Coordinates of C-alpha atoms in Angstrom, one line a residue:
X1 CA -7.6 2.4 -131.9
X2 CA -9.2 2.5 -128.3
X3 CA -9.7 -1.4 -128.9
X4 CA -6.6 -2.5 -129.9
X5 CA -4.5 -3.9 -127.1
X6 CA -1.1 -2.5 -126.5
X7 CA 1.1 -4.8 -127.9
X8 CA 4.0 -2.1 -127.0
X9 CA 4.1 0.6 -124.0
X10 CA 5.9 3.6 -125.2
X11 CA 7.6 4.9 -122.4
X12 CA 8.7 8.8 -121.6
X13 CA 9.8 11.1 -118.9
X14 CA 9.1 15.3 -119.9
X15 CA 10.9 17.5 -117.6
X16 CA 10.7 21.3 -119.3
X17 CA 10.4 19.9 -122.7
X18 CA 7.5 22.2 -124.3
X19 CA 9.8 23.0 -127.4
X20 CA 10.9 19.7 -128.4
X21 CA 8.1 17.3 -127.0
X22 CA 5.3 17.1 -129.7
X23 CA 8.2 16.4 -132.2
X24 CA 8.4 13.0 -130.0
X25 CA 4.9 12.7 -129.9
X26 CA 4.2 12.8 -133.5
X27 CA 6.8 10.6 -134.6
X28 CA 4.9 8.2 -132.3
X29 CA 1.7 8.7 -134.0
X30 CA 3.6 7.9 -137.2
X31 CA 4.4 4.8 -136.7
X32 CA 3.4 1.9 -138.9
X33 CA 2.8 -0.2 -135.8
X34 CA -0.3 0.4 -134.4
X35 CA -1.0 -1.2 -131.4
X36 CA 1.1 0.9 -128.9
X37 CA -0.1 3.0 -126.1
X38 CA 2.3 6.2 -124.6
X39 CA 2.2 6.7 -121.2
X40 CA 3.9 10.3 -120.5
X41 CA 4.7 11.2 -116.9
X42 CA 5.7 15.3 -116.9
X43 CA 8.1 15.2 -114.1
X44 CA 7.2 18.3 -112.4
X45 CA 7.6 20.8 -115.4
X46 CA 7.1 24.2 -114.8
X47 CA 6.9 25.3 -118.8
X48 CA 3.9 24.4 -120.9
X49 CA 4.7 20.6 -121.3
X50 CA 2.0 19.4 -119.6
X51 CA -0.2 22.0 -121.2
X52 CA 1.0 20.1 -125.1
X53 CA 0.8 16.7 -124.0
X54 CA -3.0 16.9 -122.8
X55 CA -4.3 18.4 -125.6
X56 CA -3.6 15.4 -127.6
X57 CA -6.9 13.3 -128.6
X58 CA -5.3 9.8 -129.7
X59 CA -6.2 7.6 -126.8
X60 CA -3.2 5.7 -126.5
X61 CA -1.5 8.9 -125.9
X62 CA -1.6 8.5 -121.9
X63 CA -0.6 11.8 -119.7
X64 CA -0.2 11.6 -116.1
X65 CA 1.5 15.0 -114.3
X66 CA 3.2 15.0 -111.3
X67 CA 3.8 18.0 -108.6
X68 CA 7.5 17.9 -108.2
X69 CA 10.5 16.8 -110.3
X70 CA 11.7 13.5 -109.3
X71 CA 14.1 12.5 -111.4
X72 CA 14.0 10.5 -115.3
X73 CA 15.0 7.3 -112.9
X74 CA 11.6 7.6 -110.7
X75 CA 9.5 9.0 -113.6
X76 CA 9.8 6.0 -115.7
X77 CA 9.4 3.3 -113.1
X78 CA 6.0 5.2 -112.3
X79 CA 4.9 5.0 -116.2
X80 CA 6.2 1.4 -116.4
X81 CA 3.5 0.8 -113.4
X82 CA 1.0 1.1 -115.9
X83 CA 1.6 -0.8 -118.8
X84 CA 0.2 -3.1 -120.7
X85 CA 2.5 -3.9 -123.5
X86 CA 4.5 -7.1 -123.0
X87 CA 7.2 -5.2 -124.7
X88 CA 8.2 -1.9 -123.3
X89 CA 9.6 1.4 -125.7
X90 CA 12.0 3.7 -124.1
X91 CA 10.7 7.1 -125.7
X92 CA 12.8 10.2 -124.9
X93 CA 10.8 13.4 -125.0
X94 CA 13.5 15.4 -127.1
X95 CA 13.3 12.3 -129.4
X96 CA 12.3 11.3 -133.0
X97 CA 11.5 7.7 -133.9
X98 CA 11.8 6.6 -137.2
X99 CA 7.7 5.5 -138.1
X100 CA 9.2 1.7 -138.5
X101 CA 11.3 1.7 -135.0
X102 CA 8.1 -0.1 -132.6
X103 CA 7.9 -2.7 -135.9
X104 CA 11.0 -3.3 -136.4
X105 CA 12.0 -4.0 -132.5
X106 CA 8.7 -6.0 -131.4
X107 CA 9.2 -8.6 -134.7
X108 CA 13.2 -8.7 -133.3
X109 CA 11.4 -10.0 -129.7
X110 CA 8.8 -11.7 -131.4
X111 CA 11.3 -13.8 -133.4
X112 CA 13.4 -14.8 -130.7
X113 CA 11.5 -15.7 -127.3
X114 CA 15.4 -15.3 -125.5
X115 CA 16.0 -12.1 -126.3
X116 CA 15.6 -9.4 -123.6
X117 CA 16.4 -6.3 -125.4
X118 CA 16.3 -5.1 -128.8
X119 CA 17.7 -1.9 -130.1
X120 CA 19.1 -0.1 -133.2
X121 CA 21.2 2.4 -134.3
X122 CA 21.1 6.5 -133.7
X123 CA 21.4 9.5 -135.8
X124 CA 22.3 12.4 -133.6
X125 CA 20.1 15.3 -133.7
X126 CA 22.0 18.7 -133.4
X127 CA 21.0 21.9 -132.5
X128 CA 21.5 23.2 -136.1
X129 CA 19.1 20.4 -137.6
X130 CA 21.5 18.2 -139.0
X131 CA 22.2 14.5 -138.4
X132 CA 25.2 12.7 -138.1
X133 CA 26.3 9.2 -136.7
X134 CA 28.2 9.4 -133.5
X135 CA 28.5 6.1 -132.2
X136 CA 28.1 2.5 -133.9
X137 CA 26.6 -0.1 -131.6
X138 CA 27.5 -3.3 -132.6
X139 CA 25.5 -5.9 -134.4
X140 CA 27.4 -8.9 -133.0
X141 CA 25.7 -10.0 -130.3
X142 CA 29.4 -11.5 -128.6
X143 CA 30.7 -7.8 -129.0
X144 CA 27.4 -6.4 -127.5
X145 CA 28.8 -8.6 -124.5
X146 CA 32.2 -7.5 -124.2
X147 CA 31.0 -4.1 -124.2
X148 CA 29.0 -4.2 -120.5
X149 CA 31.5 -6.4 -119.4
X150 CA 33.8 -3.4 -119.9
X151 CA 31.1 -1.4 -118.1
X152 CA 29.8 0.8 -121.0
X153 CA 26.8 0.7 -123.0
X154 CA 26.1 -1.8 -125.3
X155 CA 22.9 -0.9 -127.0
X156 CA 21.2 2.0 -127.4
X157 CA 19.3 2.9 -124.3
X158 CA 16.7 5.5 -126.3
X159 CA 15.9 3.6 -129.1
X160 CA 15.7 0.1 -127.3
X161 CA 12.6 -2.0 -126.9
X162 CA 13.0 -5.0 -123.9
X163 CA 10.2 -7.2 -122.3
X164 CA 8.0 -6.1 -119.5
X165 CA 8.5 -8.8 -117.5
X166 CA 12.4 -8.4 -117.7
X167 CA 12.5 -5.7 -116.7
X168 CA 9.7 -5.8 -113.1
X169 CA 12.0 -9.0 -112.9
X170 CA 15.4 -6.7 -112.3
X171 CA 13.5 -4.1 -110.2
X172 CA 13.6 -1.5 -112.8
X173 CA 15.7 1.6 -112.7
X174 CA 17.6 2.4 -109.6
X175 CA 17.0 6.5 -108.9
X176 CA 20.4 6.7 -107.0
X177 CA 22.1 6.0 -110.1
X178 CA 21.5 9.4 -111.6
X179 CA 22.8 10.0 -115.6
X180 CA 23.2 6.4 -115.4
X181 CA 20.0 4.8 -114.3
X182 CA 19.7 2.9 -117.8
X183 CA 23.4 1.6 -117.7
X184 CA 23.2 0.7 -114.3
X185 CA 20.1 -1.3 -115.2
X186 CA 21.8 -3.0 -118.1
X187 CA 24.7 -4.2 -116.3
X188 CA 22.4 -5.9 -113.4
X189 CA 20.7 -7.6 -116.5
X190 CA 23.9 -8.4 -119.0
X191 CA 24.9 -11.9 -117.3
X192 CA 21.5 -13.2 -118.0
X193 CA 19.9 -12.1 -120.6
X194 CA 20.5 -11.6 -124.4
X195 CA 20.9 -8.1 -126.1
X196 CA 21.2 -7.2 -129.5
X197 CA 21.2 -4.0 -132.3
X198 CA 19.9 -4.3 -135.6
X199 CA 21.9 -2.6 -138.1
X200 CA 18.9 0.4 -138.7
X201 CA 18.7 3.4 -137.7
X202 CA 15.9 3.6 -136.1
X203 CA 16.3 6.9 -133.7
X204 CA 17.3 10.5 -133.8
X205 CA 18.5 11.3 -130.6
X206 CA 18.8 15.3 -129.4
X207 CA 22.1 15.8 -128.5
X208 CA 24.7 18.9 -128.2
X209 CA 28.0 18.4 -127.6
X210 CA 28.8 22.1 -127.5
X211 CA 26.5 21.9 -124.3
X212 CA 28.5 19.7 -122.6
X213 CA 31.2 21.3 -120.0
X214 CA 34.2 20.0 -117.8
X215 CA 31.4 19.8 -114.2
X216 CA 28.6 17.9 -116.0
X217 CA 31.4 15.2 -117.7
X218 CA 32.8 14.3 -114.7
X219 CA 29.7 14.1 -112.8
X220 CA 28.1 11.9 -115.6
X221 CA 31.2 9.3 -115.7
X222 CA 31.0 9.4 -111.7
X223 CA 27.8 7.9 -111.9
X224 CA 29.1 5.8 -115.0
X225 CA 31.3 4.2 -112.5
X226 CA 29.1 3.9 -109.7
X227 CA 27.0 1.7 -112.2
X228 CA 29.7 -0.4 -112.4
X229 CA 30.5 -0.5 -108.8
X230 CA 26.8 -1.1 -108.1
X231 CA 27.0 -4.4 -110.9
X232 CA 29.4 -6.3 -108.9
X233 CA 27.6 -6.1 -105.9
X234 CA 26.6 -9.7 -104.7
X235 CA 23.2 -10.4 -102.5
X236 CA 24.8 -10.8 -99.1
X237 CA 26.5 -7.5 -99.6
X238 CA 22.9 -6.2 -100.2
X239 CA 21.5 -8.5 -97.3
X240 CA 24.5 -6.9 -95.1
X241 CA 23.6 -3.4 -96.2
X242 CA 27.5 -2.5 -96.8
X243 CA 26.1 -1.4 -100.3
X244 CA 27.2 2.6 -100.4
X245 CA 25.4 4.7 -101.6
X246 CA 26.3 7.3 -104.5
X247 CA 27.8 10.0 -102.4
X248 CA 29.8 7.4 -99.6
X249 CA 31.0 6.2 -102.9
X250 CA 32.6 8.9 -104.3
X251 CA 35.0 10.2 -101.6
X252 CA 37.0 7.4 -101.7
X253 CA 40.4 9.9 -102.5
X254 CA 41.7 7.0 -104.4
X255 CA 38.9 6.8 -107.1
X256 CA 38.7 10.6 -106.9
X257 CA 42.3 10.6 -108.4
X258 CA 41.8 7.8 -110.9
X259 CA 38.6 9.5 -112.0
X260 CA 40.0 12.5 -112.6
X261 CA 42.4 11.8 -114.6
X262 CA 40.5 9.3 -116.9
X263 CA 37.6 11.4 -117.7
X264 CA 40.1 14.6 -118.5
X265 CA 41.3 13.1 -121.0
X266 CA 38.2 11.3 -122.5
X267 CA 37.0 14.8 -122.2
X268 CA 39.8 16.6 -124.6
X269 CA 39.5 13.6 -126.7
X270 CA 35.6 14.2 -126.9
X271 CA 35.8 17.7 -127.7
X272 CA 38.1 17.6 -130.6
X273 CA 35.8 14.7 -131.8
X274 CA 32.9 17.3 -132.1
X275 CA 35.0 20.0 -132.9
X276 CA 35.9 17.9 -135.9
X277 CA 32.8 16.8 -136.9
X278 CA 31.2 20.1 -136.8
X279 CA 33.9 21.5 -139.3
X280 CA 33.5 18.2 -141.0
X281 CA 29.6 18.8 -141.5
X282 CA 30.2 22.7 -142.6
X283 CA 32.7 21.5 -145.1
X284 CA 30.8 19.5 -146.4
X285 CA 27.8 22.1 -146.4
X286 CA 30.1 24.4 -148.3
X287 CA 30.8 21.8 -151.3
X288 CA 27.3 21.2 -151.7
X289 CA 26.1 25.0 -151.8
X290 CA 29.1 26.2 -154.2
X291 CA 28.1 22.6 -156.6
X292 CA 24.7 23.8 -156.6
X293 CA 25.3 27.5 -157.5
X294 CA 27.9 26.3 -160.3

């Protein structure tokens, strides 16, 4: 394995992830692609992360620690530094990719010399164990468009796969764009390059919705929008350095409002969405264990 090239540079930022970060890790060494390497940057953890993630022998497993949290923005620019993939693997430490994910994306960018980016679909992981589909990206590549044009995602930032060169090309992630360093990244690059989703799942992404309060939403889809503020920007506005920054941004009273009242109702709308499904899943749980007992 040590003399295998990486063809593909799994990258991950661990912040406090000791209980769910060998499950990321193993579904790494699963993979039916072979020449990968993982370059994990702990960001600062203060749990037993970095304890797990060096006591793993495979030498393409590739640890580096660092002193103080800096953000997943920061800590993923510093991993990219390294690489030697052509193709880089965004690789979520509370993650768990599917063993044909790195084979199934590097033939997609293999195929097609144009493409950028490369993705799939998600199952999201809950708290309970269970899977369930939560969002459908789209498989036509025109829609994938309309989507960032609209300013939300179009891909599947956690189980995507994109060129190397891309992305040094766009600067990588921006760290002022916090909980939206990815889409903030995505829009700089939508104009001019190609994205697309195959229709596999290739990804269970950790997620719980029950987590998620009124505070955190609106912070997130602050950020959301700054990503979009931060797309339009042209290069004499950067050359001028009238650019603002995240928190300039946000006190304009005007978005404040708009904002506000947006994300409120996105937020009831998201709730009973999950309060649905959950039900929808126990249901569900219930038929099968009374079928099984008859």
């Amino acid at each position: 394995l040590m003399s295998i090239r990486p063809e593909v540079s799994g990258i991950m930022a661990a912040h406090n992830a000791a209980s769910v970060i060998g499950q990321a890790i193993e579904s790494m060494l699963a993979q039916t692609l072979e020449a990968w390497e993982l370059i994990i940057v702990d960001d600062g953890s203060t749990d037993e992360t970095w304890d797990i993630v060096r006591d793993y022998g495979d030498p393409r497993i590739k640890p580096q620690r660092l002193q103080r949290n800096v953000g997943a923005a920061k800590a993923r620019n510093i991993a990219v530094a390294q690489a030697q993939g052509q193709f880089l693997a965004i690789v979520d430490s509370d993650d768990i990719s599917r063993p044909n994910r790195l084979e199934l994306l590097a033939a997609a960018l293999r195929r097609d010399s144009t493409l950028a980016v490369a993705s799939g679909q998600v199952l999201h992981l809950l708290p309970d164990g269970t899977e369930r589909p939560l969002v459908h990206y789209p498989t036509d590549e025109a829609e994938v468009l309309l989507r960032f044009r609209r300013g939300v995602m179009g891909v599947a930032h956690a189980a995507c796969m994109m060129r190397s060169a891309v992305f040094m090309r766009y600067g990588g992630y921006h760290t002022g764009a916090v909980f939206a360093e990815d889409l903030d990244l995505f829009l700089r690059m939508h104009r001019q390059e190609r994205f697309i989703n195959l229709p596999t799942i290739v990804l269970s992404y950790r997620n719980n919705p029950a987590g998620v309060n009124l505070p955190f939403w609106f912070r997130f889809h602050q950020y959301h929008e700054y990503a979009g503020y931060r797309s339009k920007i042209t290069t004499s506005s950067v050359n001028d350095g009238s650019v603002l920054d995240f928190e300039k941004w946000r006190r304009n009273p005007w978005r404040c409002r708009r904002v506000y009242t947006r994300h409120m109702l996105r937020f009831v709308k998201y709730r009973l969405a999950n309060h649905w499904a959950r039900n929808h899943v126990r249901r569900e749980g219930q038929t099968a264990a009374r079928e099984g007992w008859s």
